[in-house]
PDB file of C-alpha atoms and ligand atoms in Angstrom:
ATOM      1  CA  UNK I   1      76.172  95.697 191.931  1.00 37.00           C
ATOM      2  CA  UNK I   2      72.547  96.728 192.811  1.00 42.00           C
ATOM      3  CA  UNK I   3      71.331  93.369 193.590  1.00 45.00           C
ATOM      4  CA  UNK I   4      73.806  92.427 195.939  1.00 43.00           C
ATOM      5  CA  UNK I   5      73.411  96.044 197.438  1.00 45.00           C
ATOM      6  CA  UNK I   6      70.115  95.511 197.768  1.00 48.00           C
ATOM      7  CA  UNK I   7      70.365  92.104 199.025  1.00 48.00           C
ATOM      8  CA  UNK I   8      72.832  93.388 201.706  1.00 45.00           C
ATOM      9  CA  UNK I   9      70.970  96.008 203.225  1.00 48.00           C
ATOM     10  CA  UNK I  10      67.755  93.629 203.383  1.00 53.00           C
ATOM     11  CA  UNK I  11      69.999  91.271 205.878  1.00 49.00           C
ATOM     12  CA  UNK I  12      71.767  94.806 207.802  1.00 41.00           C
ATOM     13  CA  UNK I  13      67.872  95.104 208.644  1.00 48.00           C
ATOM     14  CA  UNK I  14      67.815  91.584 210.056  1.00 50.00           C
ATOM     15  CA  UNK I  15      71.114  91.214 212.190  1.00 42.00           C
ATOM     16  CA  UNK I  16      70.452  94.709 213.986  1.00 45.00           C
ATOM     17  CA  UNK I  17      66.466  95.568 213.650  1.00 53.00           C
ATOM     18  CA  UNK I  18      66.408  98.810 213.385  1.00 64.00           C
ATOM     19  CA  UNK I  19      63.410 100.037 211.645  1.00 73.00           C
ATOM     20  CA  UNK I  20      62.649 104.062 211.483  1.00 83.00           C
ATOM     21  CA  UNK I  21      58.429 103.802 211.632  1.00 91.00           C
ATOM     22  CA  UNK I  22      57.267 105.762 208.576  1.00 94.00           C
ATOM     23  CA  UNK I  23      53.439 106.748 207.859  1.00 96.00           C
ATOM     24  CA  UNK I  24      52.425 102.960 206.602  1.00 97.00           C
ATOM     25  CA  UNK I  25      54.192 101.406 209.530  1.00 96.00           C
ATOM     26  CA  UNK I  26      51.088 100.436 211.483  1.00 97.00           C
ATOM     27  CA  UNK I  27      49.321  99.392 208.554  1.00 98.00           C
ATOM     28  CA  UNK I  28      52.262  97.231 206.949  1.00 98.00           C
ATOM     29  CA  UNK I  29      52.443  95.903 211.196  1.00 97.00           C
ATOM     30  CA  UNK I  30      49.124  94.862 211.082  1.00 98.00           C
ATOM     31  CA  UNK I  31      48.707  93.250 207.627  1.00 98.00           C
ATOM     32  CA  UNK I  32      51.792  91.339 208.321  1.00 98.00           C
ATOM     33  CA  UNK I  33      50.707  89.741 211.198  1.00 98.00           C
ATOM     34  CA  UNK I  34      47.177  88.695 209.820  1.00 98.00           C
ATOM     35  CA  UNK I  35      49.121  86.972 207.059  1.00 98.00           C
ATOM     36  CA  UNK I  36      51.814  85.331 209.421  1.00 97.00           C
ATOM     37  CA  UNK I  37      48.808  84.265 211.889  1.00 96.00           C
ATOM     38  CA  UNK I  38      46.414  82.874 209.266  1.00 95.00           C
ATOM     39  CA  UNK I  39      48.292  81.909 205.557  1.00 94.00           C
ATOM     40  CA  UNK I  40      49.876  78.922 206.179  1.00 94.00           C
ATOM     41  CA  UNK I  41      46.619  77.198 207.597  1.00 94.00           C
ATOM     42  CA  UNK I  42      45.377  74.761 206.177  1.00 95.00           C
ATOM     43  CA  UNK I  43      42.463  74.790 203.994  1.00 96.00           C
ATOM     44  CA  UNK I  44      38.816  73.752 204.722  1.00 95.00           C
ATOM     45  CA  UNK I  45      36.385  72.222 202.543  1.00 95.00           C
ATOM     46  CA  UNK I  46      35.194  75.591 201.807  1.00 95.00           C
ATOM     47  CA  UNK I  47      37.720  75.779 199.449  1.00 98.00           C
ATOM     48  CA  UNK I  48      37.850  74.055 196.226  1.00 98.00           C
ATOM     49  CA  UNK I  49      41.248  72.233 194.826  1.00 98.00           C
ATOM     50  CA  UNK I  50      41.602  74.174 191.311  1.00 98.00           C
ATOM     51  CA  UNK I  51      45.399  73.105 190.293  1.00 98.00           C
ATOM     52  CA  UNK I  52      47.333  70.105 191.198  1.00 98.00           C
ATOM     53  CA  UNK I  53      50.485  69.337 189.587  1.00 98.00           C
ATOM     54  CA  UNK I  54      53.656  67.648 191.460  1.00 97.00           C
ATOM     55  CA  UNK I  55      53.845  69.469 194.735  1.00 97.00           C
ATOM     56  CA  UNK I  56      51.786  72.501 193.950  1.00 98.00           C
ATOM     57  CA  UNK I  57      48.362  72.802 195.126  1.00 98.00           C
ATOM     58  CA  UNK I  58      45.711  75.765 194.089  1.00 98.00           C
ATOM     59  CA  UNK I  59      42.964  76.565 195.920  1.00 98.00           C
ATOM     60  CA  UNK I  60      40.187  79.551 195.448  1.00 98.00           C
ATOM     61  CA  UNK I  61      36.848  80.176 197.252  1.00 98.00           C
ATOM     62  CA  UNK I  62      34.102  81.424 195.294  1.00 97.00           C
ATOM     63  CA  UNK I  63      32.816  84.692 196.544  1.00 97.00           C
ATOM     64  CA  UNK I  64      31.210  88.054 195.005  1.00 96.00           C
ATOM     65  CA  UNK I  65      30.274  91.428 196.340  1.00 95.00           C
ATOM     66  CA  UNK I  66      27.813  93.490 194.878  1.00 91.00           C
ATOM     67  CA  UNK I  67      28.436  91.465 192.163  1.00 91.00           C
ATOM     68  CA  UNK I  68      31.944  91.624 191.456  1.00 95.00           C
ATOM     69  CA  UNK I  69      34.242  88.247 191.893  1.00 96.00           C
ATOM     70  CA  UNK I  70      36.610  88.642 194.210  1.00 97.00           C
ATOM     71  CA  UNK I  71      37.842  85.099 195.049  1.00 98.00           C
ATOM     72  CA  UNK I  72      40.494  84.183 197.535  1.00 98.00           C
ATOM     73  CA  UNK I  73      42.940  82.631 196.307  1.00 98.00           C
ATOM     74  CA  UNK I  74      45.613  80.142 198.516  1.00 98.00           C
ATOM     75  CA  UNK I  75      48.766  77.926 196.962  1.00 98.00           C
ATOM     76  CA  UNK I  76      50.982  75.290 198.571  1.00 98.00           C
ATOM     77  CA  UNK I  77      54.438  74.640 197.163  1.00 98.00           C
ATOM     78  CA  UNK I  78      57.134  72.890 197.998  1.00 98.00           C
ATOM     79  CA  UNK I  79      60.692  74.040 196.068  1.00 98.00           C
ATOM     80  CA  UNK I  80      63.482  71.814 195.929  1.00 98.00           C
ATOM     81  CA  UNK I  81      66.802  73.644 196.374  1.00 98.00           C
ATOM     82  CA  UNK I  82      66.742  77.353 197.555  1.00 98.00           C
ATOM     83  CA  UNK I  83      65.411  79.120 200.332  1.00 98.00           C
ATOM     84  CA  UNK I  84      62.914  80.934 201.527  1.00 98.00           C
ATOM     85  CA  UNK I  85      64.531  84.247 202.078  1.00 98.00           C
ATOM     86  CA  UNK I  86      65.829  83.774 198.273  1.00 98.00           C
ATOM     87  CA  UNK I  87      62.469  82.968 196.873  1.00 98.00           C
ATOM     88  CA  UNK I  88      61.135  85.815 198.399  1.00 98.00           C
ATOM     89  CA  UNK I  89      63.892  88.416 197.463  1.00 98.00           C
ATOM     90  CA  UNK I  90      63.530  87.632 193.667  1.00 98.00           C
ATOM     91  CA  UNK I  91      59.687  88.446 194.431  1.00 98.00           C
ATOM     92  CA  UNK I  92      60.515  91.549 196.312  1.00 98.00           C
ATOM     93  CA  UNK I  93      62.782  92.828 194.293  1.00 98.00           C
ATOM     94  CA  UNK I  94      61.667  95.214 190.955  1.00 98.00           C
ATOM     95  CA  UNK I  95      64.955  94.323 189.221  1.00 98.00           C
ATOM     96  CA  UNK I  96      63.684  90.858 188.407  1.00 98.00           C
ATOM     97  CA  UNK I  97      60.010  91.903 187.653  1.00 98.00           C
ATOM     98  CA  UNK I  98      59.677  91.915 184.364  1.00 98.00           C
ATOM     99  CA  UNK I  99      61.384  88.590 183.955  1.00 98.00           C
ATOM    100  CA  UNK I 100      59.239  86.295 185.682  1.00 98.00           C
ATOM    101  CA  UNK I 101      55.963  88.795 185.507  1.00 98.00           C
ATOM    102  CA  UNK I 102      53.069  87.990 182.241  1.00 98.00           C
ATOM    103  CA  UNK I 103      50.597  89.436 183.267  1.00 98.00           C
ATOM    104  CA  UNK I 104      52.034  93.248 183.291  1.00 98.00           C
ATOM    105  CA  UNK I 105      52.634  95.624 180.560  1.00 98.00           C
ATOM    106  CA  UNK I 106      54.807  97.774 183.151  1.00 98.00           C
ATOM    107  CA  UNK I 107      56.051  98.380 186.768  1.00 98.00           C
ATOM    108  CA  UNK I 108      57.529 101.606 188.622  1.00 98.00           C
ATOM    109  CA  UNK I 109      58.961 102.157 191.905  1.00 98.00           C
ATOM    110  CA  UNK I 110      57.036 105.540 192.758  1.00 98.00           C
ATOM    111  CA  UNK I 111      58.877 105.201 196.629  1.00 98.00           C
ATOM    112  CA  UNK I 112      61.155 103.885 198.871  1.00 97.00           C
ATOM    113  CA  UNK I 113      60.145 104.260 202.830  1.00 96.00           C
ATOM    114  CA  UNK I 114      63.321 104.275 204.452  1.00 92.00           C
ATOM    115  CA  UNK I 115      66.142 104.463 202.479  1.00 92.00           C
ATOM    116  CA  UNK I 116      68.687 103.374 205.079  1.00 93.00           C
ATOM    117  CA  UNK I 117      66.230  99.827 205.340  1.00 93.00           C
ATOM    118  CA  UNK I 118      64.494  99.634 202.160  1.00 95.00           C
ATOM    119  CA  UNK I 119      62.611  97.314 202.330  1.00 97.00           C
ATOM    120  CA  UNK I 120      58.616  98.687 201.737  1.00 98.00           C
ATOM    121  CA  UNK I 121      58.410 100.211 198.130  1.00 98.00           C
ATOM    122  CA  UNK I 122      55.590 101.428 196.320  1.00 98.00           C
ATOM    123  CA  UNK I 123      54.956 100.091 193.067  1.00 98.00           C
ATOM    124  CA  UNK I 124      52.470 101.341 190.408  1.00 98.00           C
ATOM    125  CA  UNK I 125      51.924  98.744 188.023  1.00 98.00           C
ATOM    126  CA  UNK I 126      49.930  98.430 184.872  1.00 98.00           C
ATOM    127  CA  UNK I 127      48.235  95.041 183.835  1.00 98.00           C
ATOM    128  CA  UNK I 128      47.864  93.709 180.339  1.00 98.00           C
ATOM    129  CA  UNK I 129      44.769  94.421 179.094  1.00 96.00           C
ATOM    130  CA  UNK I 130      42.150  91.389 179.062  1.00 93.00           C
ATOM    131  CA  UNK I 131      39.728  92.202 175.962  1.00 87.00           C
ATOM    132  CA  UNK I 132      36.592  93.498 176.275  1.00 88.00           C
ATOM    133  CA  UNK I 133      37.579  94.278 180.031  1.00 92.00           C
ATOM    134  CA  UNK I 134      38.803  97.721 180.824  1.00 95.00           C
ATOM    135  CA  UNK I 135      43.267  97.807 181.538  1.00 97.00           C
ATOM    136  CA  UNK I 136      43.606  97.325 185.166  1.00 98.00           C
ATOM    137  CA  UNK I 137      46.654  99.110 186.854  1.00 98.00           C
ATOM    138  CA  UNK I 138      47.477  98.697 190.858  1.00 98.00           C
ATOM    139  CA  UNK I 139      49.763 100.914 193.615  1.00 98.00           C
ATOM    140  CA  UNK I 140      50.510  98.955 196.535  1.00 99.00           C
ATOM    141  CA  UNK I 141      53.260  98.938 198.834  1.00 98.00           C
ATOM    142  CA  UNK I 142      55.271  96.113 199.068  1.00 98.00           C
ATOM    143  CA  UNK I 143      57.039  95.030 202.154  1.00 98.00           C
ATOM    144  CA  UNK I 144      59.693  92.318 202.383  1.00 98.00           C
ATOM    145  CA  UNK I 145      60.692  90.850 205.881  1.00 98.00           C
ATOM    146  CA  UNK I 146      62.568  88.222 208.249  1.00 97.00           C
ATOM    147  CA  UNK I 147      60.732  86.249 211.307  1.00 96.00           C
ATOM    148  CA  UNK I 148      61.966  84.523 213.208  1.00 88.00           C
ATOM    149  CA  UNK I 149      60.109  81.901 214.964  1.00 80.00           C
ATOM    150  CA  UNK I 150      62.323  81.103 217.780  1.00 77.00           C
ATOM    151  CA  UNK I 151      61.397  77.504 217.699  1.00 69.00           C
ATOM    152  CA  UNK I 152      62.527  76.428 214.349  1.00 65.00           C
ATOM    153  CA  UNK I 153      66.872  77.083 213.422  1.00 77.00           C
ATOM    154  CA  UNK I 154      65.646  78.570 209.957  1.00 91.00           C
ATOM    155  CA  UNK I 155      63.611  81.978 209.913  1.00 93.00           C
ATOM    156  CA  UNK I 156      60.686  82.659 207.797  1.00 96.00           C
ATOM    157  CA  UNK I 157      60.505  85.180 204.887  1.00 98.00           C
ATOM    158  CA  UNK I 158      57.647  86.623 203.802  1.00 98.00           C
ATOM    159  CA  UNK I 159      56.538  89.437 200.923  1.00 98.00           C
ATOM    160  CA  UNK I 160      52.969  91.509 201.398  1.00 98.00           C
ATOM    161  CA  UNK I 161      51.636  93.599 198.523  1.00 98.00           C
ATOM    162  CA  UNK I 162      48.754  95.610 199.616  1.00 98.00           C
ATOM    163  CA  UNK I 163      46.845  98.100 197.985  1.00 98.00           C
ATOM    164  CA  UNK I 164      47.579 101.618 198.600  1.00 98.00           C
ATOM    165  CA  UNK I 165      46.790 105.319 197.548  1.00 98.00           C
ATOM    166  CA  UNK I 166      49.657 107.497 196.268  1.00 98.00           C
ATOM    167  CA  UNK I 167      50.009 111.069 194.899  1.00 98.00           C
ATOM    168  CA  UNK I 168      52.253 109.759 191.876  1.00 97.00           C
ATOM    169  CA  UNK I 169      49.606 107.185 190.811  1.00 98.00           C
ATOM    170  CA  UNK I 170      46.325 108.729 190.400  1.00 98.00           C
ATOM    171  CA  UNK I 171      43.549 106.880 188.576  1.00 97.00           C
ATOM    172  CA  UNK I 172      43.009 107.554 185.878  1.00 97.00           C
ATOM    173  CA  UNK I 173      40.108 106.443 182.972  1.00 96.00           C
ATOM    174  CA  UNK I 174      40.467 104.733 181.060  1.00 96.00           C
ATOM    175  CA  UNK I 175      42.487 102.504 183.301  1.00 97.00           C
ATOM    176  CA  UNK I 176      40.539 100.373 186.436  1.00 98.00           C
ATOM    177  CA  UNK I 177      42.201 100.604 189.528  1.00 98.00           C
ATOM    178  CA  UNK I 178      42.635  96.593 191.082  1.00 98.00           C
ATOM    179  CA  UNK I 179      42.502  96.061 194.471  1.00 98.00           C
ATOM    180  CA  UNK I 180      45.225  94.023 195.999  1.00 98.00           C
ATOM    181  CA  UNK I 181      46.161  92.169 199.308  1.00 98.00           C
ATOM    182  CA  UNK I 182      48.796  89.402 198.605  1.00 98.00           C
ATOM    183  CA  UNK I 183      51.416  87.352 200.554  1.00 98.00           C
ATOM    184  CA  UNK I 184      54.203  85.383 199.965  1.00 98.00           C
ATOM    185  CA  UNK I 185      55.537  83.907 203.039  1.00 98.00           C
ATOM    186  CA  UNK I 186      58.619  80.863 202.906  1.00 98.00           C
ATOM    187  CA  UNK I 187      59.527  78.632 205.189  1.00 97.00           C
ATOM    188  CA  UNK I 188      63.493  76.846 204.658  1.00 97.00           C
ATOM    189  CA  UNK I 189      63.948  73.077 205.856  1.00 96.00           C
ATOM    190  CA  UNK I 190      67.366  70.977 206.213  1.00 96.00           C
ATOM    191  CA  UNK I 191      66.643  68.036 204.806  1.00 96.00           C
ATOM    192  CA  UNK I 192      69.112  64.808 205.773  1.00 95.00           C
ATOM    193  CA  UNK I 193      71.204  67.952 207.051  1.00 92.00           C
ATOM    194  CA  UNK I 194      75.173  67.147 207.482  1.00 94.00           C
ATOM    195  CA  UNK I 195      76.909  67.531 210.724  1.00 93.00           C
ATOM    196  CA  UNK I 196      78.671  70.841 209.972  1.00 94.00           C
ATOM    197  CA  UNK I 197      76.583  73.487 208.721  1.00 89.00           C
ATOM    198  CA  UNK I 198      78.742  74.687 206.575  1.00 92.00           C
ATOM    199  CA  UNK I 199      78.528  71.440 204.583  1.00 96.00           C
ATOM    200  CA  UNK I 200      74.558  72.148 203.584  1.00 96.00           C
ATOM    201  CA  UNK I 201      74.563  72.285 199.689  1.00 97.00           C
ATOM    202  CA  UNK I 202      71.582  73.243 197.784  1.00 98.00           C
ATOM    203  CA  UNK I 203      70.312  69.167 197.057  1.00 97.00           C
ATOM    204  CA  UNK I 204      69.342  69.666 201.298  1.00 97.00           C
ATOM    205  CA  UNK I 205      66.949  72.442 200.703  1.00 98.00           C
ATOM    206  CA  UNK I 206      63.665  71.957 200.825  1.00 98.00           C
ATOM    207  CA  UNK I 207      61.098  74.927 200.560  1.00 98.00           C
ATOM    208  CA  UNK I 208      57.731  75.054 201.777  1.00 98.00           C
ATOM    209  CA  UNK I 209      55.600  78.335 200.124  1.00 98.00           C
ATOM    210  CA  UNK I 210      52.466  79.434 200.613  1.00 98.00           C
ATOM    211  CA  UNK I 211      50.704  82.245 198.249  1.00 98.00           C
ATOM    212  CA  UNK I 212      47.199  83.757 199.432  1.00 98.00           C
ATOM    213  CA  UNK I 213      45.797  86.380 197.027  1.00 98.00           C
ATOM    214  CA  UNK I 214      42.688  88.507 197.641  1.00 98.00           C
ATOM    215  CA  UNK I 215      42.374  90.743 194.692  1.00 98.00           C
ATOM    216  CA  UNK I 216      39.297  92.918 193.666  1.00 98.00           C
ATOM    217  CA  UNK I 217      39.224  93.621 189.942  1.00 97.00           C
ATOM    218  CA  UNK I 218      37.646  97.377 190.968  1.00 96.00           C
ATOM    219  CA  UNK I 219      34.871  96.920 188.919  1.00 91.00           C
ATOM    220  CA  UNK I 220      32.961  95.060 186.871  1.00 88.00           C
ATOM    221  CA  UNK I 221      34.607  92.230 185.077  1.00 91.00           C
ATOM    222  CA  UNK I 222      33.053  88.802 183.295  1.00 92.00           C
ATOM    223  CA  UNK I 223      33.006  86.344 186.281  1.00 94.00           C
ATOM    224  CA  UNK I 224      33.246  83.171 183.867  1.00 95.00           C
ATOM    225  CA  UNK I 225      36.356  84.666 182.005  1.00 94.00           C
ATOM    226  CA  UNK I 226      38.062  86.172 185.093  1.00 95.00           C
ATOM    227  CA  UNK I 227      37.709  82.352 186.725  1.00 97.00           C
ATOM    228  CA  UNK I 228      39.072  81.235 183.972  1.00 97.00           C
ATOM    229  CA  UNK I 229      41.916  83.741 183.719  1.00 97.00           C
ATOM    230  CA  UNK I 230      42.475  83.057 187.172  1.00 98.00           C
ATOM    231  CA  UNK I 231      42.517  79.143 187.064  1.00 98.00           C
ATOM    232  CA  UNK I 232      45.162  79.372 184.340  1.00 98.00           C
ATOM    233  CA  UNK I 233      47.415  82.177 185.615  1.00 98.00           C
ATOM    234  CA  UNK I 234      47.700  81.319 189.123  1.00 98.00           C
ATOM    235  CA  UNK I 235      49.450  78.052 188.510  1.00 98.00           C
ATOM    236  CA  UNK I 236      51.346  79.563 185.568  1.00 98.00           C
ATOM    237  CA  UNK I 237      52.996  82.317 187.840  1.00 98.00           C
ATOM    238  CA  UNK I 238      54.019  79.545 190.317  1.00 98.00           C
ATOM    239  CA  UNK I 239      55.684  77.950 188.034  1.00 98.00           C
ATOM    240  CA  UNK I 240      57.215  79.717 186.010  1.00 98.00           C
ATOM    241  CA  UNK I 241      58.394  81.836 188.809  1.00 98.00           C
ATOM    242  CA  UNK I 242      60.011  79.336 191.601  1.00 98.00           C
ATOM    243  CA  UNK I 243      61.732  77.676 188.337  1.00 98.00           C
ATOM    244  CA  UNK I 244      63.335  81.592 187.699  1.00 98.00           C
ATOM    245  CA  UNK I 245      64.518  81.665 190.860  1.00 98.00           C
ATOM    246  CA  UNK I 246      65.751  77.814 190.782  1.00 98.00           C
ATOM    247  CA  UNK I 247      67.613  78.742 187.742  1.00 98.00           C
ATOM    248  CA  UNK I 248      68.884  82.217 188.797  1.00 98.00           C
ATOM    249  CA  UNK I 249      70.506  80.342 192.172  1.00 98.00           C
ATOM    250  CA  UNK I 250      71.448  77.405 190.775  1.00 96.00           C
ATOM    251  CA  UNK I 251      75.442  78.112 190.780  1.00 95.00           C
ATOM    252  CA  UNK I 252      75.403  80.852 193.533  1.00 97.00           C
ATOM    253  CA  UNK I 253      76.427  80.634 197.055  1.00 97.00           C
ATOM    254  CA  UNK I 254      73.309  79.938 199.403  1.00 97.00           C
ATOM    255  CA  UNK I 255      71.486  82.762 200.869  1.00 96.00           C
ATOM    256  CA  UNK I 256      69.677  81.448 204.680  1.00 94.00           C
TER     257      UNK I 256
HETATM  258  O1  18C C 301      51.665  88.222 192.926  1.00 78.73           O
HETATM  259  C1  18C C 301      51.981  88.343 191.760  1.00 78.73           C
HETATM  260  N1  18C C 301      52.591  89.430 191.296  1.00 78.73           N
HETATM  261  C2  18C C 301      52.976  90.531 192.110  1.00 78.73           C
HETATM  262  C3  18C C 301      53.930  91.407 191.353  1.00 78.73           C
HETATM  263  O2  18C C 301      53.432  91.871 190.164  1.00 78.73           O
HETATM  264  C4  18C C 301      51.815  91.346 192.658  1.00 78.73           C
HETATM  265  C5  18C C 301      50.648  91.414 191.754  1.00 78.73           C
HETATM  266  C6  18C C 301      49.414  91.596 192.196  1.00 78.73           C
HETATM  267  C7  18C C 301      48.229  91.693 191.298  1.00 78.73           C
HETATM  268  C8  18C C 301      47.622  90.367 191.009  1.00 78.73           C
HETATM  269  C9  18C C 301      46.385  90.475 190.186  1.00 78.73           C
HETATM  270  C10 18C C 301      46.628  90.575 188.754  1.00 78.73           C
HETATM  271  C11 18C C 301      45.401  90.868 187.965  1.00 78.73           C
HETATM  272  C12 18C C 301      45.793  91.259 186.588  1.00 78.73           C
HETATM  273  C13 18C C 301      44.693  91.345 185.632  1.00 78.73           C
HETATM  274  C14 18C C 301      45.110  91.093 184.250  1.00 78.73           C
HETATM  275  C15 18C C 301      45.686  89.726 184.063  1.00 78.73           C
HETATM  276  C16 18C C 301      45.826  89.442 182.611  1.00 78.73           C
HETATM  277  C17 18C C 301      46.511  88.162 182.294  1.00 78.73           C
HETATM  278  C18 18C C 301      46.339  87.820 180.876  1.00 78.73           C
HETATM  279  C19 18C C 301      47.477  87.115 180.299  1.00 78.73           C
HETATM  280  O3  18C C 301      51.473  90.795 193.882  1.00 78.73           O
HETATM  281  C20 18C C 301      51.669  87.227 190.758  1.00 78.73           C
HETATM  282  C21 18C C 301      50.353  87.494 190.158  1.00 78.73           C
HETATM  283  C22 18C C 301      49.891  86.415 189.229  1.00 78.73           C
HETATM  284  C23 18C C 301      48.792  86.982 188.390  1.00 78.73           C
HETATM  285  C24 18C C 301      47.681  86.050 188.104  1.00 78.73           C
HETATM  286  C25 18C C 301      46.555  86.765 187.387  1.00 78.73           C
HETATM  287  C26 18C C 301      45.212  86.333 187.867  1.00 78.73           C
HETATM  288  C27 18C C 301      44.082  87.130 187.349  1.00 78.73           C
HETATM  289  C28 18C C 301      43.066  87.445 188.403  1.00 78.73           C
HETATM  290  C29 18C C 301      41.927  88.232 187.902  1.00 78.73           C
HETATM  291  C30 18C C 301      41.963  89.711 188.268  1.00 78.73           C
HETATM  292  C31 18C C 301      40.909  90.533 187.627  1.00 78.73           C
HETATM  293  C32 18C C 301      41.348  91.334 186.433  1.00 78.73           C
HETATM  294  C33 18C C 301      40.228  91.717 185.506  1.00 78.73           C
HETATM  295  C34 18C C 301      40.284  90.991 184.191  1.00 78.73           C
HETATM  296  C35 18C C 301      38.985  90.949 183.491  1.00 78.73           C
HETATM  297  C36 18C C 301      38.646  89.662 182.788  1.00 78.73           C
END
């Protein structure tokens, strides 16, 4: 089965490291590292609380250039029960898209890097329409990958979308082309954890998430009804994704 293929290969790529550098290596390198250095931070009063519910904060900055809103965006989650390198392969992964995904009409694999370690693929995606905006679409490559701290027993995961050009996607009007740069990075606790390892069920997991978004809507939208777009979806996607992949572990054998 695919997933479990896919799964598979994702840990190959973390037990023996070996990763063939391909023409967005550098880039992927260095966006990586600005989100590992800088995402989990915590907040300062710059940033204004939008969401609160349970253990899920929203926050957003307001900024514009040249007129166009273009708001950060940073979450804090905590997820009862899986772990981070599961939360962020249902996120990675295109097979599960469309399940937890509103906000698109479609999404395409155009490319797979490596093959032998796939794990950077470039998506083309198109977004559902928000009337009397123009459609949005988006190509980014998306790279999944394992760090580990050294300090810390569990590693962290993280996801990066970022916004990139491609020979298969060309813009096209009527379509607007967004402007992406998002991360998902995970971090697994042990919580009460029992003297063998092997004994950890899924009541001692205890995920700690952070989402940072920094899209540009590529032109001219409505700033009061992308806010409010924003405000409503943000929190939405959180949810309703870290309960799919709550629900789609539930009964399976942990994944650290
Ligand atoms: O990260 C998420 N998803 C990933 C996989 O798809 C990927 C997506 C990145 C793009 C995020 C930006 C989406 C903008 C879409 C515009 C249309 C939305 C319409 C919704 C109406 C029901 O990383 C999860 C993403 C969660 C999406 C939240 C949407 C927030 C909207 C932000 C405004 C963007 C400007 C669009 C212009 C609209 C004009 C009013």
């Amino acid at each position: 089965n695919t997933n479990s293929n896919a799964i598979s290969k994702v840990s190959a790529q973390k037990e023996t490291a070996k990763h063939k550098s391909h023409r967005l290596s550098n880039e992927i390198e260095r966006i990586v590292q600005d989100h590992l250095k800088y995402d989990r931070e915590n907040v300062s009063d710059l940033w204004e609380l939008i969401h609160h519910e349970g253990e899920m904060k929203v926050y957003r900055r307001e900024v514009e250039e040249n007129g166009i809103v273009v708001d950060p965006l940073k979450c804090f989650h905590t997820v009862k029960g899986v772990t981070g390198r599961e939360i962020c392969h249902y996120f990675f992964d295109p097979t599960y898209r469309m399940d937890w995904e509103t906000t698109l009409d479609s999404t395409k694999v155009i490319e797979t890097l490596d093959k032998d370690n796939p794990d950077t693929l470039i998506f083309f995606q198109l977004h559902k329409r928000v009337w009397p905006s123009a459609q949005r679409d988006s190509c980014f490559w998306s790279h999944i990958r394992c760090v580990s701290t050294g300090e810390e027993d569990q590693p962290l995961w993280i996801v990066v979308n970022y916004t990139t050009d491609h020979a298969q996607a060309p813009i096209k009007s009527p379509f607007v082309r967004l402007v992406a740069n998002v991360a998902l990075t995970c971090e697994t606790q042990i919580i009460e954890p029992p003297l063998n390892p092997k004994d950890i069920k899924r009541e001692n997991l205890l995920c700690k998430l952070t989402y940072v978004a920094f899209v540009n809507p590529g032109g001219w939208a409505p700033a009061a009804a992308l806010r409010a777009i924003a405000k409503r979806e943000y929190p939405k996607f959180l949810k309703r994704f870290t309960s799919y992949v709550i629900e789609q572990t539930r009964d399976q054998p942990i994944l650290f």
